[in-house]
Amino acid sequence: MDLVVGVDAGGTASRAVVATLSGRVIGRGRAGPGNPVSAGPDAVPAIAAAIREALTGVDPGAVTAGVLGLAGTSACADPAFTTALDRAWAAAGLTGPWRVVGDAVTAFAAGTDAPSGAVLIAGTGAVAAEIQDHSCVRVTDGLGWLLGDLGSGHWLGLAALRAAVRSWSSEFAVAVAAATGVPDRDRLIHWAQRLPHAEIAGLAPLVCAWARAADPHAVSIVDEAVGHLVTTLGELGPAGPVVLAGSLLTNDTPVRGGVLGALRSRGVAALTSRDPAAAAAWLAMAARSPDAHAALLGLHSRA
């Protein structure tokens, strides 16, 4: 029985899937962050650990191919990185070929079996990508927190901090202060200057919760985020299906609701990215059938 391996290696975790060519998942693995840019030298060991766990009880010699979806594909320009991946692949007992694709490609494939279209990703960062024949040909935003990532989780967190220090007597500011553990305005300003990026992005759920409660500060932030994300996608002028990916757009958040509403008003029906590691396994198949895609990811309905 021929098998394929798919990997989704991101900034939060590395996930691996082993599947049959008919789309039946027979193994899953999870390990630490696998983004080579943010995780550095720990990325390859994390990817390897996820693959080994997914291969538990499986003959690695049956694996005919693999696809690794990476956030931070620029690292592949470094021969040392690709050599380390090759060694990790071989150390797992795998002899079939493997290749790397960008995480935008796997995110798109996790929402549709179409070869071309667009994907809008909003998690800690934000980017839109045009996909043609399962390859990323153009992106908008994805510029990082300082220059872009407009509408992302990190952007929401920064916007929350700005709103709090400018309206310190508001209930929203009290909530931000409680979430950060910083009791007064001046200390919050100094806290933010230290740029604790994970904690800043971690304020995004607070913004979403307060927006649901109709807090004017949070509603304004979410509305602006939605506008940024829709503009980022619109700059691509996408043709074909649009897939929404990233935690802000795949979970039930007011950002997702706003983006869906804005897209519907433009006559665009969006799909939701579900399991990028399973999508990577599908991309590793020589014959990418719709049936195998449906088996791996479920039948996709309009979002």
Tab-separated table of C-alpha atoms in Angstrom:
chain	number	residue	atom	x	y	z
A	1	MET	CA	0.000	0.000	0.000
A	2	ASP	CA	1.545	3.277	-1.140
A	3	LEU	CA	1.494	6.168	1.320
A	4	VAL	CA	2.241	9.911	1.332
A	5	VAL	CA	3.394	12.305	4.045
A	6	GLY	CA	2.192	15.865	4.487
A	7	VAL	CA	3.623	18.412	6.910
A	8	ASP	CA	2.364	21.803	8.056
A	9	ALA	CA	5.285	23.508	9.797
A	10	GLY	CA	4.263	26.846	11.250
A	11	GLY	CA	5.271	29.273	13.935
A	12	THR	CA	3.128	27.611	16.605
A	13	ALA	CA	3.491	23.906	15.866
A	14	SER	CA	4.534	21.307	13.315
A	15	ARG	CA	1.879	18.810	12.232
A	16	ALA	CA	2.350	15.735	10.071
A	17	VAL	CA	-0.090	13.393	8.364
A	18	VAL	CA	0.471	9.973	6.785
A	19	ALA	CA	-2.247	8.980	4.335
A	20	THR	CA	-3.123	6.404	1.719
A	21	LEU	CA	-3.567	7.451	-1.898
A	22	SER	CA	-7.327	7.129	-1.445
A	23	GLY	CA	-7.213	9.797	1.261
A	24	ARG	CA	-7.428	7.720	4.424
A	25	VAL	CA	-5.343	9.181	7.253
A	26	ILE	CA	-3.436	6.448	9.065
A	27	GLY	CA	-1.102	8.546	11.191
A	28	ARG	CA	-0.789	11.985	12.720
A	29	GLY	CA	1.999	13.717	14.586
A	30	ARG	CA	2.517	17.046	16.301
A	31	ALA	CA	5.631	18.746	17.647
A	32	GLY	CA	7.031	22.209	18.301
A	33	PRO	CA	7.284	25.218	15.980
A	34	GLY	CA	8.710	24.406	12.546
A	35	ASN	CA	9.027	27.856	10.996
A	36	PRO	CA	12.763	28.049	10.225
A	37	VAL	CA	12.738	31.840	10.403
A	38	SER	CA	11.224	32.146	13.880
A	39	ALA	CA	12.215	28.777	15.370
A	40	GLY	CA	15.766	28.801	13.981
A	41	PRO	CA	17.768	25.617	14.563
A	42	ASP	CA	14.880	24.016	16.453
A	43	ALA	CA	12.696	23.930	13.321
A	44	VAL	CA	14.096	20.798	11.679
A	45	PRO	CA	14.063	18.676	14.883
A	46	ALA	CA	10.425	19.700	15.415
A	47	ILE	CA	9.452	18.759	11.867
A	48	ALA	CA	11.295	15.455	12.242
A	49	ALA	CA	9.545	14.705	15.539
A	50	ALA	CA	6.118	15.337	14.010
A	51	ILE	CA	6.926	13.014	11.101
A	52	ARG	CA	8.232	10.264	13.382
A	53	GLU	CA	5.093	10.403	15.522
A	54	ALA	CA	2.881	10.222	12.425
A	55	LEU	CA	4.834	7.174	11.245
A	56	THR	CA	4.256	5.233	14.471
A	57	GLY	CA	3.288	1.702	13.471
A	58	VAL	CA	3.724	2.511	9.773
A	59	ASP	CA	6.306	1.063	7.376
A	60	PRO	CA	8.261	4.144	6.212
A	61	GLY	CA	9.306	2.223	3.126
A	62	ALA	CA	5.710	2.461	1.883
A	63	VAL	CA	5.894	6.256	1.693
A	64	THR	CA	6.309	7.244	-1.931
A	65	ALA	CA	6.487	11.041	-1.554
A	66	GLY	CA	6.091	13.941	0.826
A	67	VAL	CA	5.255	17.627	0.799
A	68	LEU	CA	6.363	20.001	3.527
A	69	GLY	CA	4.360	23.204	3.816
A	70	LEU	CA	6.573	25.790	5.475
A	71	ALA	CA	6.072	29.278	6.799
A	72	GLY	CA	9.451	30.819	6.056
A	73	THR	CA	10.411	29.106	2.793
A	74	SER	CA	13.219	31.608	2.314
A	75	ALA	CA	15.259	29.334	4.572
A	76	CYS	CA	15.362	26.822	1.718
A	77	ALA	CA	17.906	29.063	0.018
A	78	ASP	CA	20.329	27.953	2.726
A	79	PRO	CA	21.885	24.604	1.725
A	80	ALA	CA	22.475	23.792	5.384
A	81	PHE	CA	18.743	23.913	6.060
A	82	THR	CA	17.767	21.688	3.137
A	83	THR	CA	20.566	19.276	3.991
A	84	ALA	CA	19.275	19.060	7.557
A	85	LEU	CA	15.760	18.356	6.257
A	86	ASP	CA	17.095	15.677	3.917
A	87	ARG	CA	18.932	13.993	6.773
A	88	ALA	CA	15.868	14.141	9.018
A	89	TRP	CA	13.758	12.614	6.238
A	90	ALA	CA	16.229	9.784	5.765
A	91	ALA	CA	16.629	9.251	9.522
A	92	ALA	CA	12.879	8.586	9.698
A	93	GLY	CA	13.423	5.714	7.240
A	94	LEU	CA	11.884	7.615	4.330
A	95	THR	CA	13.377	7.098	0.882
A	96	GLY	CA	10.776	8.705	-1.392
A	97	PRO	CA	11.211	12.242	-2.718
A	98	TRP	CA	10.063	15.269	-0.728
A	99	ARG	CA	9.594	18.904	-1.613
A	100	VAL	CA	8.809	22.166	0.125
A	101	VAL	CA	5.921	24.492	-0.685
A	102	GLY	CA	4.863	27.705	1.019
A	103	ASP	CA	2.249	27.592	3.753
A	104	ALA	CA	-0.048	29.676	1.529
A	105	VAL	CA	-0.140	26.783	-0.952
A	106	THR	CA	-1.134	24.219	1.677
A	107	ALA	CA	-3.622	26.639	3.265
A	108	PHE	CA	-5.302	27.112	-0.111
A	109	ALA	CA	-5.375	23.370	-0.837
A	110	ALA	CA	-6.901	22.819	2.605
A	111	GLY	CA	-9.953	24.724	1.409
A	112	THR	CA	-10.453	23.545	-2.171
A	113	ASP	CA	-9.226	21.003	-4.699
A	114	ALA	CA	-9.094	23.728	-7.375
A	115	PRO	CA	-5.572	24.317	-8.691
A	116	SER	CA	-5.850	28.108	-8.794
A	117	GLY	CA	-7.449	30.909	-6.820
A	118	ALA	CA	-6.534	33.011	-3.795
A	119	VAL	CA	-6.036	32.562	-0.071
A	120	LEU	CA	-6.366	35.198	2.645
A	121	ILE	CA	-4.522	34.328	5.841
A	122	ALA	CA	-4.981	36.190	9.112
A	123	GLY	CA	-3.431	34.769	12.236
A	124	THR	CA	-0.570	36.399	14.110
A	125	GLY	CA	0.356	37.925	10.736
A	126	ALA	CA	-1.672	38.635	7.615
A	127	VAL	CA	-1.082	37.962	3.924
A	128	ALA	CA	-3.013	37.223	0.750
A	129	ALA	CA	-1.625	34.999	-1.984
A	130	GLU	CA	-2.566	34.215	-5.543
A	131	ILE	CA	-2.262	30.509	-6.316
A	132	GLN	CA	-1.828	29.140	-9.837
A	133	ASP	CA	-1.460	25.415	-10.471
A	134	HIS	CA	-0.735	24.801	-6.785
A	135	SER	CA	2.060	27.379	-6.744
A	136	CYS	CA	2.162	30.805	-5.125
A	137	VAL	CA	2.723	33.399	-7.843
A	138	ARG	CA	1.974	36.678	-6.053
A	139	VAL	CA	1.402	37.988	-2.528
A	140	THR	CA	0.106	41.147	-0.933
A	141	ASP	CA	1.048	42.285	2.580
A	142	GLY	CA	2.810	39.669	4.691
A	143	LEU	CA	5.283	42.445	5.477
A	144	GLY	CA	5.659	41.800	9.183
A	145	TRP	CA	4.248	43.696	12.144
A	146	LEU	CA	6.301	46.867	11.605
A	147	LEU	CA	5.561	47.431	7.914
A	148	GLY	CA	2.314	45.564	7.400
A	149	ASP	CA	0.358	42.480	8.516
A	150	LEU	CA	-2.647	44.786	8.582
A	151	GLY	CA	-5.686	43.259	10.259
A	152	SER	CA	-3.652	40.446	11.835
A	153	GLY	CA	-3.699	39.276	15.442
A	154	HIS	CA	-0.593	41.319	16.190
A	155	TRP	CA	-2.193	44.355	14.540
A	156	LEU	CA	-5.317	43.880	16.672
A	157	GLY	CA	-3.168	43.734	19.794
A	158	LEU	CA	-1.322	46.936	18.935
A	159	ALA	CA	-4.610	48.660	18.135
A	160	ALA	CA	-5.970	47.570	21.516
A	161	LEU	CA	-2.956	49.046	23.299
A	162	ARG	CA	-3.296	52.320	21.401
A	163	ALA	CA	-6.985	52.555	22.236
A	164	ALA	CA	-6.316	51.771	25.903
A	165	VAL	CA	-3.642	54.414	26.474
A	166	ARG	CA	-5.680	57.041	24.634
A	167	SER	CA	-8.899	56.272	26.564
A	168	TRP	CA	-7.520	55.137	29.880
A	169	SER	CA	-10.758	55.685	31.774
A	170	SER	CA	-12.713	53.343	29.487
A	171	GLU	CA	-13.845	49.843	30.433
A	172	PHE	CA	-11.915	48.551	27.439
A	173	ALA	CA	-8.694	50.031	28.839
A	174	VAL	CA	-9.389	48.348	32.173
A	175	ALA	CA	-9.717	45.012	30.359
A	176	VAL	CA	-6.466	45.552	28.444
A	177	ALA	CA	-4.661	46.486	31.662
A	178	ALA	CA	-5.969	43.344	33.362
A	179	ALA	CA	-4.928	41.158	30.424
A	180	THR	CA	-1.391	42.533	30.399
A	181	GLY	CA	-1.048	42.680	34.168
A	182	VAL	CA	0.004	46.327	33.921
A	183	PRO	CA	-1.929	48.526	36.357
A	184	ASP	CA	-1.389	52.037	35.048
A	185	ARG	CA	-1.081	53.917	31.783
A	186	ASP	CA	2.589	54.898	31.994
A	187	ARG	CA	3.657	51.350	32.837
A	188	LEU	CA	1.578	50.013	29.943
A	189	ILE	CA	3.379	52.399	27.585
A	190	HIS	CA	6.734	51.118	28.830
A	191	TRP	CA	5.510	47.514	28.617
A	192	ALA	CA	4.544	47.997	24.978
A	193	GLN	CA	7.886	49.605	24.164
A	194	ARG	CA	9.591	46.336	25.088
A	195	LEU	CA	7.658	44.752	22.193
A	196	PRO	CA	6.557	41.486	23.797
A	197	HIS	CA	5.212	40.242	20.458
A	198	ALA	CA	3.492	37.069	21.647
A	199	GLU	CA	1.695	38.934	24.427
A	200	ILE	CA	0.666	41.729	22.061
A	201	ALA	CA	-0.816	39.258	19.574
A	202	GLY	CA	-2.402	37.476	22.516
A	203	LEU	CA	-4.695	40.474	23.011
A	204	ALA	CA	-6.564	39.623	19.788
A	205	PRO	CA	-9.098	37.314	21.526
A	206	LEU	CA	-9.837	40.088	24.016
A	207	VAL	CA	-10.566	42.507	21.168
A	208	CYS	CA	-12.858	39.956	19.522
A	209	ALA	CA	-14.712	39.255	22.774
A	210	TRP	CA	-15.278	42.933	23.490
A	211	ALA	CA	-16.362	43.553	19.897
A	212	ARG	CA	-19.018	40.852	20.328
A	213	ALA	CA	-20.160	42.748	23.422
A	214	ALA	CA	-20.494	45.885	21.250
A	215	ASP	CA	-17.748	47.856	22.980
A	216	PRO	CA	-17.173	50.860	20.698
A	217	HIS	CA	-13.367	50.706	20.912
A	218	ALA	CA	-13.250	47.011	20.032
A	219	VAL	CA	-15.892	47.318	17.311
A	220	SER	CA	-13.910	50.117	15.684
A	221	ILE	CA	-10.713	48.045	15.792
A	222	VAL	CA	-12.408	44.994	14.270
A	223	ASP	CA	-14.075	47.061	11.564
A	224	GLU	CA	-10.729	48.563	10.610
A	225	ALA	CA	-9.093	45.130	10.607
A	226	VAL	CA	-11.792	43.795	8.289
A	227	GLY	CA	-11.270	46.715	5.940
A	228	HIS	CA	-7.530	46.102	5.828
A	229	LEU	CA	-7.931	42.373	5.139
A	230	VAL	CA	-10.496	42.869	2.390
A	231	THR	CA	-8.249	45.491	0.795
A	232	THR	CA	-5.254	43.141	0.995
A	233	LEU	CA	-7.219	40.432	-0.806
A	234	GLY	CA	-8.673	42.900	-3.300
A	235	GLU	CA	-5.213	44.026	-4.363
A	236	LEU	CA	-4.765	40.591	-5.909
A	237	GLY	CA	-7.933	40.909	-7.996
A	238	PRO	CA	-8.533	37.223	-7.350
A	239	ALA	CA	-10.082	34.926	-9.920
A	240	GLY	CA	-11.281	31.499	-8.862
A	241	PRO	CA	-12.142	30.319	-5.359
A	242	VAL	CA	-11.118	32.327	-2.297
A	243	VAL	CA	-10.007	30.409	0.805
A	244	LEU	CA	-9.873	31.919	4.292
A	245	ALA	CA	-7.097	30.682	6.570
A	246	GLY	CA	-5.464	31.551	9.868
A	247	SER	CA	-7.026	31.579	13.321
A	248	LEU	CA	-8.859	34.884	12.911
A	249	LEU	CA	-10.582	33.647	9.746
A	250	THR	CA	-11.154	29.954	10.445
A	251	ASN	CA	-12.536	30.348	13.960
A	252	ASP	CA	-15.832	32.015	14.826
A	253	THR	CA	-14.530	35.565	15.292
A	254	PRO	CA	-16.054	38.942	14.442
A	255	VAL	CA	-13.156	39.436	12.046
A	256	ARG	CA	-14.218	36.352	10.098
A	257	GLY	CA	-17.834	37.479	10.174
A	258	GLY	CA	-16.911	40.911	8.891
A	259	VAL	CA	-14.706	39.573	6.111
A	260	LEU	CA	-17.373	37.087	5.004
A	261	GLY	CA	-19.970	39.841	4.933
A	262	ALA	CA	-17.739	42.171	2.950
A	263	LEU	CA	-16.906	39.446	0.445
A	264	ARG	CA	-20.546	38.440	0.031
A	265	SER	CA	-21.452	42.053	-0.729
A	266	ARG	CA	-18.951	41.854	-3.573
A	267	GLY	CA	-20.365	38.584	-4.841
A	268	VAL	CA	-17.420	36.517	-3.553
A	269	ALA	CA	-18.192	33.217	-1.802
A	270	ALA	CA	-15.338	32.066	0.423
A	271	LEU	CA	-14.232	28.626	1.565
A	272	THR	CA	-12.515	27.750	4.831
A	273	SER	CA	-9.069	26.187	5.154
A	274	ARG	CA	-9.325	23.096	7.349
A	275	ASP	CA	-6.230	20.894	7.734
A	276	PRO	CA	-3.074	22.117	5.953
A	277	ALA	CA	-1.072	19.011	6.898
A	278	ALA	CA	-3.679	16.778	5.253
A	279	ALA	CA	-3.678	19.128	2.266
A	280	ALA	CA	0.098	18.746	2.042
A	281	ALA	CA	-0.374	14.968	1.916
A	282	TRP	CA	-2.856	15.430	-0.950
A	283	LEU	CA	-0.366	17.652	-2.786
A	284	ALA	CA	2.219	14.869	-2.445
A	285	MET	CA	0.028	12.508	-4.467
A	286	ALA	CA	0.954	12.042	-8.107
A	287	ALA	CA	-2.749	11.924	-9.023
A	288	ARG	CA	-4.626	14.520	-6.964
A	289	SER	CA	-8.192	13.309	-7.226
A	290	PRO	CA	-11.183	15.218	-5.849
A	291	ASP	CA	-12.257	12.043	-4.055
A	292	ALA	CA	-8.971	11.790	-2.182
A	293	HIS	CA	-9.200	15.473	-1.302
A	294	ALA	CA	-12.724	15.023	0.035
A	295	ALA	CA	-11.666	12.005	2.074
A	296	LEU	CA	-8.726	13.860	3.608
A	297	LEU	CA	-10.418	17.183	4.259
A	298	GLY	CA	-14.155	16.601	4.128
A	299	LEU	CA	-16.593	17.897	1.541
A	300	HIS	CA	-16.298	21.671	1.464
A	301	SER	CA	-19.362	23.797	1.589
A	302	ARG	CA	-19.429	27.521	1.053
A	303	ALA	CA	-18.427	29.418	4.193
